[in-house]
Tab-separated table of C-alpha atoms in Angstrom:
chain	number	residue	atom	x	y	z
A	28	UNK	CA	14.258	-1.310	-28.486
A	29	UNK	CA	14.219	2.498	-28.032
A	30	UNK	CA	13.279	3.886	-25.020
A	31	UNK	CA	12.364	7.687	-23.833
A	32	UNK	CA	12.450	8.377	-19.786
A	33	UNK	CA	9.993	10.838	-18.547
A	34	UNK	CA	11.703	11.952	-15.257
A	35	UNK	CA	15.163	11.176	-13.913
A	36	UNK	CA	14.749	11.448	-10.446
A	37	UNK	CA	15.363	8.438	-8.240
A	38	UNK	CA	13.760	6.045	-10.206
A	39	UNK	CA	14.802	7.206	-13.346
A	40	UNK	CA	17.996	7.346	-12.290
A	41	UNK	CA	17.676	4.387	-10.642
A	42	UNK	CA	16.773	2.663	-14.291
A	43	UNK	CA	19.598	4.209	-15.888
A	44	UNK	CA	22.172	2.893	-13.950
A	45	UNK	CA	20.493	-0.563	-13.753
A	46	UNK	CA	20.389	-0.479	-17.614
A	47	UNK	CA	24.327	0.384	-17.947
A	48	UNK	CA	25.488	-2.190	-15.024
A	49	UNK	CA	23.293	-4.894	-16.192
A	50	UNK	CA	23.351	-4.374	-19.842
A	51	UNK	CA	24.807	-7.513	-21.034
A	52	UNK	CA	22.828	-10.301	-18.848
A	53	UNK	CA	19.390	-8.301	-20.189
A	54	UNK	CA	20.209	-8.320	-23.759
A	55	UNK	CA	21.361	-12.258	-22.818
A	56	UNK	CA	17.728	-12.603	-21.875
A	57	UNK	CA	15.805	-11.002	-24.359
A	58	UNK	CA	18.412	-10.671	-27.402
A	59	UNK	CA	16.917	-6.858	-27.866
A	60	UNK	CA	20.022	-4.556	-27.238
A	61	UNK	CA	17.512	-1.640	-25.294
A	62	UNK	CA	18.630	2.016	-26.348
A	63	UNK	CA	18.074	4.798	-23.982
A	64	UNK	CA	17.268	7.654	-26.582
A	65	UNK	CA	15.651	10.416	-24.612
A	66	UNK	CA	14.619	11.590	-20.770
A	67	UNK	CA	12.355	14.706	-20.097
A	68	UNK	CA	13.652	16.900	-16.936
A	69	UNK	CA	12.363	19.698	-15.038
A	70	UNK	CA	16.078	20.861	-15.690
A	71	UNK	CA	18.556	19.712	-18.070
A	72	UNK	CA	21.829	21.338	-16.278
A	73	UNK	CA	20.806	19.309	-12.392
A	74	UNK	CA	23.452	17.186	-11.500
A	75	UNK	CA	22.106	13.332	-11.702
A	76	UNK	CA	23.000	9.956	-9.866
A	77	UNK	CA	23.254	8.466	-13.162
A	78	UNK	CA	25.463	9.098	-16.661
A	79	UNK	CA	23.327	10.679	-19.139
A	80	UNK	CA	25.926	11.344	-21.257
A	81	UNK	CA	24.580	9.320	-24.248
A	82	UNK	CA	21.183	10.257	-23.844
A	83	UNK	CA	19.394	13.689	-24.974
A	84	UNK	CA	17.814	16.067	-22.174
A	85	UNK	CA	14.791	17.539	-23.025
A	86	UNK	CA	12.862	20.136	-20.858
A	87	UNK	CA	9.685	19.106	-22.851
A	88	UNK	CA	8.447	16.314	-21.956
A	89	UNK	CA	6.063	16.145	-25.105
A	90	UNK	CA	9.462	16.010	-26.950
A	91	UNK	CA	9.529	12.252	-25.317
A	92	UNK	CA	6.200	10.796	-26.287
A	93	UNK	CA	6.158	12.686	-29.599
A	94	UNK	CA	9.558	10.972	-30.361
A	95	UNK	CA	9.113	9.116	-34.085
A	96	UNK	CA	11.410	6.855	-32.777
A	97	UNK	CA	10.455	5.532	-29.459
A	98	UNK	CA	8.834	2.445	-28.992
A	99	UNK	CA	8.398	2.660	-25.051
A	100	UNK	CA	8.198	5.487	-22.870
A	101	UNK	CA	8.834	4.715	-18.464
A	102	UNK	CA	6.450	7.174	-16.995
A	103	UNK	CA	8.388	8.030	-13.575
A	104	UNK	CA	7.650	11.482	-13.061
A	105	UNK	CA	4.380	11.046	-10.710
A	106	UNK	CA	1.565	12.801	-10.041
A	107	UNK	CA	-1.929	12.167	-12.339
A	108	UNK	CA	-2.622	15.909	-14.198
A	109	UNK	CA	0.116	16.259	-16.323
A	110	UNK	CA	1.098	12.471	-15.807
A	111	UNK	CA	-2.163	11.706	-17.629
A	112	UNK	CA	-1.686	13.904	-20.434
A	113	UNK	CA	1.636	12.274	-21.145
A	114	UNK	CA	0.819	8.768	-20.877
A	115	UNK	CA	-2.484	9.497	-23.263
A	116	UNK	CA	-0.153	11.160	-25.474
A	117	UNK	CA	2.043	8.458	-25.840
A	118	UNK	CA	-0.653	5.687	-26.260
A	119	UNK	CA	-1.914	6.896	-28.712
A	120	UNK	CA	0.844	7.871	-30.714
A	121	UNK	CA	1.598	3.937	-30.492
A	122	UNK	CA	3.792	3.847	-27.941
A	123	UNK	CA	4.280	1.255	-24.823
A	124	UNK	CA	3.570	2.552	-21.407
A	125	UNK	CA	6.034	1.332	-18.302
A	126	UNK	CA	5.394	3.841	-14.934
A	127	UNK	CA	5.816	3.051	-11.112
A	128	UNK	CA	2.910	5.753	-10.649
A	129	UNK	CA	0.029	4.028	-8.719
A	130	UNK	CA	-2.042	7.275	-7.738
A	131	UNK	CA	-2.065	7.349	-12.027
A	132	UNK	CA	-3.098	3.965	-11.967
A	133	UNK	CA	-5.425	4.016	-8.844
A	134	UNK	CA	-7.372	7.435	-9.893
A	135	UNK	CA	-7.189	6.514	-13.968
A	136	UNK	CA	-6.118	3.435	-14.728
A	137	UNK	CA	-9.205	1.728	-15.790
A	138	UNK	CA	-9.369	4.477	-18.590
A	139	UNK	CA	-5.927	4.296	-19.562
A	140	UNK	CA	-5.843	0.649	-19.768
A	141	UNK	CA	-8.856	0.643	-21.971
A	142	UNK	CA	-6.839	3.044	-24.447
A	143	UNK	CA	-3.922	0.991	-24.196
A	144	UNK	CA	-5.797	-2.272	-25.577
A	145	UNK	CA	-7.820	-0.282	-28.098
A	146	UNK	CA	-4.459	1.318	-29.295
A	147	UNK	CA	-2.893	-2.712	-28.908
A	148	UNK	CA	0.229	-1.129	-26.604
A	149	UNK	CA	1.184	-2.261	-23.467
A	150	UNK	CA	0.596	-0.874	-20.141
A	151	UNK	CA	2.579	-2.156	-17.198
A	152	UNK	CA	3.153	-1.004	-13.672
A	153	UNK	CA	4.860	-3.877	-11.923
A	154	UNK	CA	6.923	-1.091	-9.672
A	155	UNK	CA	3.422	0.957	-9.191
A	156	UNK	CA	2.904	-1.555	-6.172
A	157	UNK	CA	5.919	-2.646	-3.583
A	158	UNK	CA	8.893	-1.341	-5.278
A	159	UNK	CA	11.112	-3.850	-6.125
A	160	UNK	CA	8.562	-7.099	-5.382
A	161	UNK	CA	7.048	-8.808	-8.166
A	162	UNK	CA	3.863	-8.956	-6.497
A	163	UNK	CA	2.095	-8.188	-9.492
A	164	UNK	CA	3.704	-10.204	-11.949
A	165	UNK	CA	2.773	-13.575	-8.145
A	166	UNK	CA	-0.357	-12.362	-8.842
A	167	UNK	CA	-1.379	-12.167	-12.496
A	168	UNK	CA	0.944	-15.319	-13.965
A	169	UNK	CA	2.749	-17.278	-11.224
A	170	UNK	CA	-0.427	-17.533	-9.515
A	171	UNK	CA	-3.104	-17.529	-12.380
A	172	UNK	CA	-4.573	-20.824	-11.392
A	173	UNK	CA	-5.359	-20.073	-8.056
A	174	UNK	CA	-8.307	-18.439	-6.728
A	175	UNK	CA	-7.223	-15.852	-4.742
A	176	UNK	CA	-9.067	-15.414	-1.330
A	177	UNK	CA	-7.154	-12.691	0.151
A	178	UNK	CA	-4.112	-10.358	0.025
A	179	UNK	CA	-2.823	-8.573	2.649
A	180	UNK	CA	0.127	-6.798	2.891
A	181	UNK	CA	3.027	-3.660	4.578
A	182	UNK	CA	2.729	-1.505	1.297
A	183	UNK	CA	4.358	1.644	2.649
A	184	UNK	CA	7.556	1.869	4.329
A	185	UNK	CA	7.358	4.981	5.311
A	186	UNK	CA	4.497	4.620	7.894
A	187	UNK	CA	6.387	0.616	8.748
A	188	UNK	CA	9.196	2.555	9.363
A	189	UNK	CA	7.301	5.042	11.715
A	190	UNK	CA	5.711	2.000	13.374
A	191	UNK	CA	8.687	-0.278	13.902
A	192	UNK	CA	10.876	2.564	15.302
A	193	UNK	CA	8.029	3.247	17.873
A	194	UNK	CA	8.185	0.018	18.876
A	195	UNK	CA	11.694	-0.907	19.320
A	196	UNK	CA	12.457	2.397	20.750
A	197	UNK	CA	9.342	3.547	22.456
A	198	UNK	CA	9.544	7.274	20.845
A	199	UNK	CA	5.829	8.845	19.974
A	200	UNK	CA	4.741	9.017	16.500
A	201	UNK	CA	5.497	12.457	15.669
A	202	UNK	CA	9.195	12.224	16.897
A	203	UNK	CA	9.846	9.239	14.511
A	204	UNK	CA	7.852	11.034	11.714
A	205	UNK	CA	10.432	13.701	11.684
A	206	UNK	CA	13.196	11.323	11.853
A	207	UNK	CA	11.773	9.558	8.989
A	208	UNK	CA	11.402	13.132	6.936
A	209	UNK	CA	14.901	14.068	7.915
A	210	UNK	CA	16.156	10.659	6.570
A	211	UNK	CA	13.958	10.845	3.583
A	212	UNK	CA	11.697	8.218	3.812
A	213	UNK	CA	8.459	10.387	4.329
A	214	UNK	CA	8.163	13.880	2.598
A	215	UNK	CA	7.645	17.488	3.773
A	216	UNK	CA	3.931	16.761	3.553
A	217	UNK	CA	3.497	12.927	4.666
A	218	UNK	CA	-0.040	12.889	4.088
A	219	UNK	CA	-0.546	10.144	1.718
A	220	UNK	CA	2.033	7.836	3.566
A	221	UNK	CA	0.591	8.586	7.022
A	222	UNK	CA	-3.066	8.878	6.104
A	223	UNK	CA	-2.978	5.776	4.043
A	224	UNK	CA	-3.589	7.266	0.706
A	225	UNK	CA	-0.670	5.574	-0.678
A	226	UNK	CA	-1.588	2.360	0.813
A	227	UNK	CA	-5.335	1.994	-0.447
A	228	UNK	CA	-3.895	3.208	-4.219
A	229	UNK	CA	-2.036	-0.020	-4.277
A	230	UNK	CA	-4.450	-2.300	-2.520
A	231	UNK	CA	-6.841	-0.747	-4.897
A	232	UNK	CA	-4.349	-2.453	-7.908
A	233	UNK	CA	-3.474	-5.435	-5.866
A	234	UNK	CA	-7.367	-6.129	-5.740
A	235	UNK	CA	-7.925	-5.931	-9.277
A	236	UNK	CA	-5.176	-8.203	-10.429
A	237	UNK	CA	-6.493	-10.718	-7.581
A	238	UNK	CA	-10.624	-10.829	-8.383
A	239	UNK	CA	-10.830	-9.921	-11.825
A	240	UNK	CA	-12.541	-6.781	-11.177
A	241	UNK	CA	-11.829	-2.673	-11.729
A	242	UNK	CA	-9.538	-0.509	-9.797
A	243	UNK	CA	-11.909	1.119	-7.141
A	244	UNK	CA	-9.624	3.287	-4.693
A	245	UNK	CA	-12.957	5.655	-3.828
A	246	UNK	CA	-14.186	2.542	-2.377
A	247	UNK	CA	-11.150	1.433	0.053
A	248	UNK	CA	-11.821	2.143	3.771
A	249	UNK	CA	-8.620	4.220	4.200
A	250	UNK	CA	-7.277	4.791	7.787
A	251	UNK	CA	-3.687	5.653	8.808
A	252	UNK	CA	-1.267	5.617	11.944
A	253	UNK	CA	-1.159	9.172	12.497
A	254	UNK	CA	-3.595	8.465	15.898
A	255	UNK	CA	-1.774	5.107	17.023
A	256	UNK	CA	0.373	6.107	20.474
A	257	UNK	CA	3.291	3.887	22.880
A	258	UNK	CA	0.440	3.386	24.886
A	259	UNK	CA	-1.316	1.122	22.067
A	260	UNK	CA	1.846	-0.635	20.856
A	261	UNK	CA	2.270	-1.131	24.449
A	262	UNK	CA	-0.100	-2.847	25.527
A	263	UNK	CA	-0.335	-4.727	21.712
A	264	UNK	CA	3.198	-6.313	22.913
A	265	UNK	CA	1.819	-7.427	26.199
A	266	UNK	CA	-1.233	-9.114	24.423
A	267	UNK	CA	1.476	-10.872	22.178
A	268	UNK	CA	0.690	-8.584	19.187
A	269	UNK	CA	2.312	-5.967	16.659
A	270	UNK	CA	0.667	-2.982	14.972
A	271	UNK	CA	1.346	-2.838	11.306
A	272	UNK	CA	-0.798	-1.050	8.644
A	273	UNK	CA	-1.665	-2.986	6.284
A	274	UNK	CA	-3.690	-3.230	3.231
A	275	UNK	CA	-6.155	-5.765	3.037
A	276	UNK	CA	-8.163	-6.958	0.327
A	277	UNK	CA	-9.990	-10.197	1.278
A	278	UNK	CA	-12.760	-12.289	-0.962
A	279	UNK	CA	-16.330	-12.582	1.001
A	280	UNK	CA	-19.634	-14.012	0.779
A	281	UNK	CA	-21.072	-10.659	-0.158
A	282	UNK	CA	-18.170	-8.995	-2.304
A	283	UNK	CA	-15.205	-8.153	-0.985
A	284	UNK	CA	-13.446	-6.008	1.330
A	285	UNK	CA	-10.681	-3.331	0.557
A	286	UNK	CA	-9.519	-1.800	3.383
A	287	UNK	CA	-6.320	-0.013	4.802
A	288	UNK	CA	-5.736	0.937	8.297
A	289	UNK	CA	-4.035	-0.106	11.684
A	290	UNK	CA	-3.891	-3.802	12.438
A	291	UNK	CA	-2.878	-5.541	15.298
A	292	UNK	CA	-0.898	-8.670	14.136
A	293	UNK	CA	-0.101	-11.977	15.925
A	294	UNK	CA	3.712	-11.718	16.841
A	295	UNK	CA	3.862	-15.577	15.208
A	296	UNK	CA	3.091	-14.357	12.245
A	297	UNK	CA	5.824	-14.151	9.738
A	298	UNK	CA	4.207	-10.769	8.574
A	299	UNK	CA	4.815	-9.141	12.294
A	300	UNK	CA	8.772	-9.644	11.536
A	301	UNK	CA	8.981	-7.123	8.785
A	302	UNK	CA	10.244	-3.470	9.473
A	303	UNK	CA	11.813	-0.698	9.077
A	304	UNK	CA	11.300	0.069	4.950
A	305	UNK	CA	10.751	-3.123	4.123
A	306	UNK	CA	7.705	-4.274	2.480
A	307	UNK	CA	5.778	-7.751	2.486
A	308	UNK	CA	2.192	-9.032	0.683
A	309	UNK	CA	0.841	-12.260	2.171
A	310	UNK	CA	-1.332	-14.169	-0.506
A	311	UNK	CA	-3.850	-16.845	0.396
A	312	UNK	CA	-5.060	-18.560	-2.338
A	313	UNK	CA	-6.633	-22.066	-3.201
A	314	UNK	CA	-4.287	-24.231	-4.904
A	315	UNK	CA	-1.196	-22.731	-3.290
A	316	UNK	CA	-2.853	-21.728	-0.398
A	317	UNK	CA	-0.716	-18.867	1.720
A	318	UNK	CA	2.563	-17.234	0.462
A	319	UNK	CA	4.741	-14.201	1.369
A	320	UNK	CA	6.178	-11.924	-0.954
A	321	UNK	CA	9.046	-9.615	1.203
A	322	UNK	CA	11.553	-7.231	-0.016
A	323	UNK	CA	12.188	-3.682	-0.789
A	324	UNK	CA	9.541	-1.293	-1.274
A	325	UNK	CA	11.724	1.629	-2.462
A	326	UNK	CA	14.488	2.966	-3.407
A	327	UNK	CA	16.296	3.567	-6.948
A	328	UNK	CA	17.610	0.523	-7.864
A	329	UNK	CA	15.010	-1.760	-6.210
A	330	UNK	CA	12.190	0.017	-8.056
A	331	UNK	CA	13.961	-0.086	-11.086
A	332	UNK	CA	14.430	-3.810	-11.001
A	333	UNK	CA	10.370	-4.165	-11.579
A	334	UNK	CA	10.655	-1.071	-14.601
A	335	UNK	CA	13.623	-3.183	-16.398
A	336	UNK	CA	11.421	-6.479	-15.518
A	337	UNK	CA	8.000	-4.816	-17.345
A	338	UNK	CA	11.121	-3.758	-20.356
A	339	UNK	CA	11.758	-7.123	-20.548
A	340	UNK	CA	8.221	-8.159	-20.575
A	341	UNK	CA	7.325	-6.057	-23.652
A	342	UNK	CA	10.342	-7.139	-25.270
A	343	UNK	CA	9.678	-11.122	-24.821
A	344	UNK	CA	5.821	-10.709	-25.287
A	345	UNK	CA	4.857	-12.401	-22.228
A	346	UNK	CA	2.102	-10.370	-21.124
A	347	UNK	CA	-1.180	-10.275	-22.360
A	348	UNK	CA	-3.162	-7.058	-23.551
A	349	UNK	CA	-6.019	-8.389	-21.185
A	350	UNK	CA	-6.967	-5.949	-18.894
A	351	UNK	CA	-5.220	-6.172	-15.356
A	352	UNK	CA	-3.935	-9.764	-16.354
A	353	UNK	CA	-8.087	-10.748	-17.178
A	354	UNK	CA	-9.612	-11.398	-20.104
A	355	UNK	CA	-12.603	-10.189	-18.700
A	356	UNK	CA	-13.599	-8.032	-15.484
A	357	UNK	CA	-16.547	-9.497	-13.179
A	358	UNK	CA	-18.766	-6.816	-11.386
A	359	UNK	CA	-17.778	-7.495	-7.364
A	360	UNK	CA	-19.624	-5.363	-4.651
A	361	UNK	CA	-17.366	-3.885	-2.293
A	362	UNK	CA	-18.566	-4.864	1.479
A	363	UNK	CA	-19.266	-1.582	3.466
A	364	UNK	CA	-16.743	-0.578	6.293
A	365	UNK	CA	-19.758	-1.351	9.025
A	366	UNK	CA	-20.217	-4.894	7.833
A	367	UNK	CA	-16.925	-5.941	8.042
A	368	UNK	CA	-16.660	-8.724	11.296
A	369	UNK	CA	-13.428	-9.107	12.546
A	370	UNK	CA	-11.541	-9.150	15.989
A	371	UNK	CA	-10.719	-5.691	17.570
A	372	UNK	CA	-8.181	-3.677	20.024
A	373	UNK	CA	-9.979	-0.971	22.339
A	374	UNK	CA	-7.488	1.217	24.692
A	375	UNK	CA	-9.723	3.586	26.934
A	376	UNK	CA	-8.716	5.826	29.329
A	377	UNK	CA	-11.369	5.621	32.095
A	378	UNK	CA	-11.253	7.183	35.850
A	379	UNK	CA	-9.961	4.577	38.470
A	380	UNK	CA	-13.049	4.645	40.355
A	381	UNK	CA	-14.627	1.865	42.300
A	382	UNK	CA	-16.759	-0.787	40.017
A	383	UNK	CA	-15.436	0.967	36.288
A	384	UNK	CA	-14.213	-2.001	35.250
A	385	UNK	CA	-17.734	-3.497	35.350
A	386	UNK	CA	-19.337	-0.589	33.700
A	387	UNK	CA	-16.778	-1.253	30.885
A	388	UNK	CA	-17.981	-5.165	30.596
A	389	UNK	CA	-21.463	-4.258	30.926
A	390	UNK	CA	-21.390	-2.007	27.732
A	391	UNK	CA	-19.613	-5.000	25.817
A	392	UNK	CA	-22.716	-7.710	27.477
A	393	UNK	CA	-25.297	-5.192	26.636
A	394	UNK	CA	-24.112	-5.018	22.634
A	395	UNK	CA	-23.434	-9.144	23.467
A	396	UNK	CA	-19.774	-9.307	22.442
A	397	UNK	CA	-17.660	-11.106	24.624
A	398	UNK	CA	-14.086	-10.127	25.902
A	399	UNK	CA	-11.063	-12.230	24.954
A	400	UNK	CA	-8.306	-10.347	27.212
A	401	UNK	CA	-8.420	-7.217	29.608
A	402	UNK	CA	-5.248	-5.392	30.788
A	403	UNK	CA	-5.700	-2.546	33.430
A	404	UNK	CA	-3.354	-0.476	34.791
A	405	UNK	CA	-2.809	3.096	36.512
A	406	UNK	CA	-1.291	5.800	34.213
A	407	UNK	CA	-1.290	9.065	36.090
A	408	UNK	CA	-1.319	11.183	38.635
A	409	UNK	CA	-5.291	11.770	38.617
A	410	UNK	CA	-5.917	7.769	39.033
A	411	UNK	CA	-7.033	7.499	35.703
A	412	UNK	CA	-6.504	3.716	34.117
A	413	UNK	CA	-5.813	2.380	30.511
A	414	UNK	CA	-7.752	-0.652	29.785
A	415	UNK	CA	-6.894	-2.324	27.373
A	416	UNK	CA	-9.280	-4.647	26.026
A	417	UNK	CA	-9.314	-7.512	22.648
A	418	UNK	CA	-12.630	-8.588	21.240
A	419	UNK	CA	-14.247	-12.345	19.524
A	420	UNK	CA	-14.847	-11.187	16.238
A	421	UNK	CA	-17.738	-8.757	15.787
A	422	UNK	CA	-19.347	-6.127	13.058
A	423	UNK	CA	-17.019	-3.262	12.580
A	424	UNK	CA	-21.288	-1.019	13.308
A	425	UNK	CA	-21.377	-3.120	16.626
A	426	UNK	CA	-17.422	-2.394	17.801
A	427	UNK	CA	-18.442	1.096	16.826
A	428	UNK	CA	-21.363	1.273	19.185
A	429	UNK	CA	-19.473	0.318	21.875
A	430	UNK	CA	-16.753	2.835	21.565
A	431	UNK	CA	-19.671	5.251	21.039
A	432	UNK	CA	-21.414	4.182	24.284
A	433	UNK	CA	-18.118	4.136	26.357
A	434	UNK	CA	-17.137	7.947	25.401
A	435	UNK	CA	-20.441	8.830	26.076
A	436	UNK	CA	-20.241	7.573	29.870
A	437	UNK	CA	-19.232	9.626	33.173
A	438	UNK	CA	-16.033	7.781	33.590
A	439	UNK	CA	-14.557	7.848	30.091
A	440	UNK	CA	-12.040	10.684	29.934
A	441	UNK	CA	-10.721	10.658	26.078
A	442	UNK	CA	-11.407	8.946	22.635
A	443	UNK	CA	-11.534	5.272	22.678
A	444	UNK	CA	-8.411	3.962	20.532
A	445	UNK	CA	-9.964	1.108	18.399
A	446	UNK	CA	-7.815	-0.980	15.987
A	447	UNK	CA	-8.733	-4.054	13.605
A	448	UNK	CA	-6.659	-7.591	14.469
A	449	UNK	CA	-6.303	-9.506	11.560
A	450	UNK	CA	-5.772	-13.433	11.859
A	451	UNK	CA	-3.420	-14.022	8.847
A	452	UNK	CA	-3.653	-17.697	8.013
């Protein structure tokens, strides 16, 4: 099996090396010795972290999925402009497609994937999703005779690492973000790990694979952490909570729901224990009914374990050319942020002024939502309090109104901090 690289950077490199250590027990598996013929880089005199001494450098990457020889090219170079380009290139010049690119995937995968079975190549993107997990391999086969009801999941350790070291260490978000830049985990523009753009790219894959139905990331409710303070995972802790962002894509009676933003989780919940980098997707489906999937998320080797596990794939012929793991794709409607119902977080800061706190509850009587716990307490040196306040479940429109209708009183003195809890079981 000849393969072309297009990219050496950590993942590439990260394949490379796996390849070379690991050689033997992978052609013991598949009985295909794999061959490593050529890589496209930016520039061919870099210094690596892998030996590339039996492999030709090309600073075209056209060279690659032109190659006569080739029969799979590993996307790994990011990005979806010239990405795309490639990637059609190379399907239809017969070629196999492996990449760990899921804003590719998330913004033109439906197109690409259509190519790719017209063409009859594979297209696989097991590390697209969770690094190193083999989420989407649980998904499509080891849990193909379930029906999956929801998926929920820490997709991007940058922003669990942001939220975990605010927690344990009670720093503000924008002191651990530059920590996390410094270290490498978020880049000099953290935008699409912060924001959630990462996040709702994947969900937007991990949905598909689960309902049978097209990527859609334009239609993922995407919030990120950038807003969440010490104050919220504060008083989260005292209401025996943890904030994680998570994505969640969950099966309803009208549709279902793809969202990504801030979630307060129950602290017995297996899902609250994972931080730092680390990743985890919880699956509830019927047969099985819930599992978690926990492991790296990045990293060079631990993405290239799910490349050299799609290599492997092609190589056996274990997956299907259906698309997404379906033979066919069912029309779902995705439910509208407003109509989501679910249980919520409010933190206010409200002047500590004689009968506030039942100007607060009267908001939440008059919109008829009742109050499942209240915290109160001074926080500076103009008596103005943080209340802290959980919901019963309720319409994401109704929440909405309230926080609308509390900023808009006398005593309110900032923006009403409101975050989704999600009951994972």
């Amino acid at each position: 099996m000849k393969v072309g690289i297009l990219g050496l950077g950590t993942v590439g490199g990260g394949v490379i090396n796996v390849l070379q250590k690991n050689s033997a027990s992978i052609e013991r598996r598949t009985g295909v010795q794999i061959e490593l013929v050529i890589a496209g880089v930016r520039d061919v005199t870099k210094k690596r972290i892998c030996d590339t001494s039996n492999i030709k450098l090309t600073e075209d990457p056209f060279e690659v999925v032109n190659h006569p020889d080739i029969d799979v090219v590993l996307e790994l170079i990011g990005g979806f402009g010239l990405a795309k380009e490639l990637v059609e290139a190379a399907i239809n010049n017969g070629k196999h497609i492996i990449t760990a690119n899921k804003a590719l995937i998330g913004n033109h995968g439906n197109e690409l994937m259509k190519l790719a079975n017209k063409k009859q190549v594979r297209f696989l993107f097991e590390a697209s999703v969770a690094g190193g997990i083999p989420i989407i391999k649980a998904l499509g086969q080891g849990l193909s005779a379930n029906n999956i009801e929801s998926v929920a999941g820490i997709i991007n350790g940058t922003g669990n690492f942001i939220l975990t070291d605010m927690k344990e260490k009670g720093r503000d978000f924008d002191d651990v973000l530059k920590e996390a830049q410094a270290l490498g985990y978020a880049e000099e523009d953290p935008t699409f790990d912060i924001e959630g753009i990462d996040a709702a790219h994947k969900l937007s894959i991990l949905a598909a694979i689960a309902f049978g139905t097209e990527i859609q990331f334009s239609k993922v409710y995407t919030q990120g952490i950038s807003k969440i303070t010490t104050e919220d995972i504060l008083h989260a802790t005292e209401l025996g909570y943890t904030i994680k962002h998570l994505g969640i894509a969950k099966r309803v009676e009208d549709g279902i729901e793809l969202r990504v933003h801030p979630t307060l989780v129950s602290n017995s919940q297996l899902i609250a224990q994972v931080d730092g980098v680390m990743n985890a997707v919880m699956v509830k489906s019927d047969a099985l009914g819930t599992s978690l999937y926990y492991g790296a998320g990045a990293g060079d080797e631990a993405t290239a374990s799910a490349v050299i596990a799609d290599l492997n794939d092609i190589i056996n012929n274990q997956t299907s050319n259906h698309i997404l793991g379906w033979k066919s794709q069912e029309k779902i409607n995705v439910v509208d942020n407003d109509a989501i119902v679910s249980e919520f977080f409010l933190r206010l800061l409200v002047s500590d002024i004689k009968g506030v706190l039942s100007k607060v509850t009267g908001i939440f009587n008059d919109h008829n939502v009742s109050i499942e716990a209240l915290i109160q307490k001074q926080v500076d040196e103009n008596k103005n309090a943080h209340i802290a306040i959980t919901t019963d479940r309720v319409s994401t429109k109704t929440v909405m109104n309230i926080k609308k209708a509390i900023e808009a009183s006398d005593f309110n003195q900032a923006e009403v901090q409101l975050i989704h809890i999600e009951l994972l079981d």
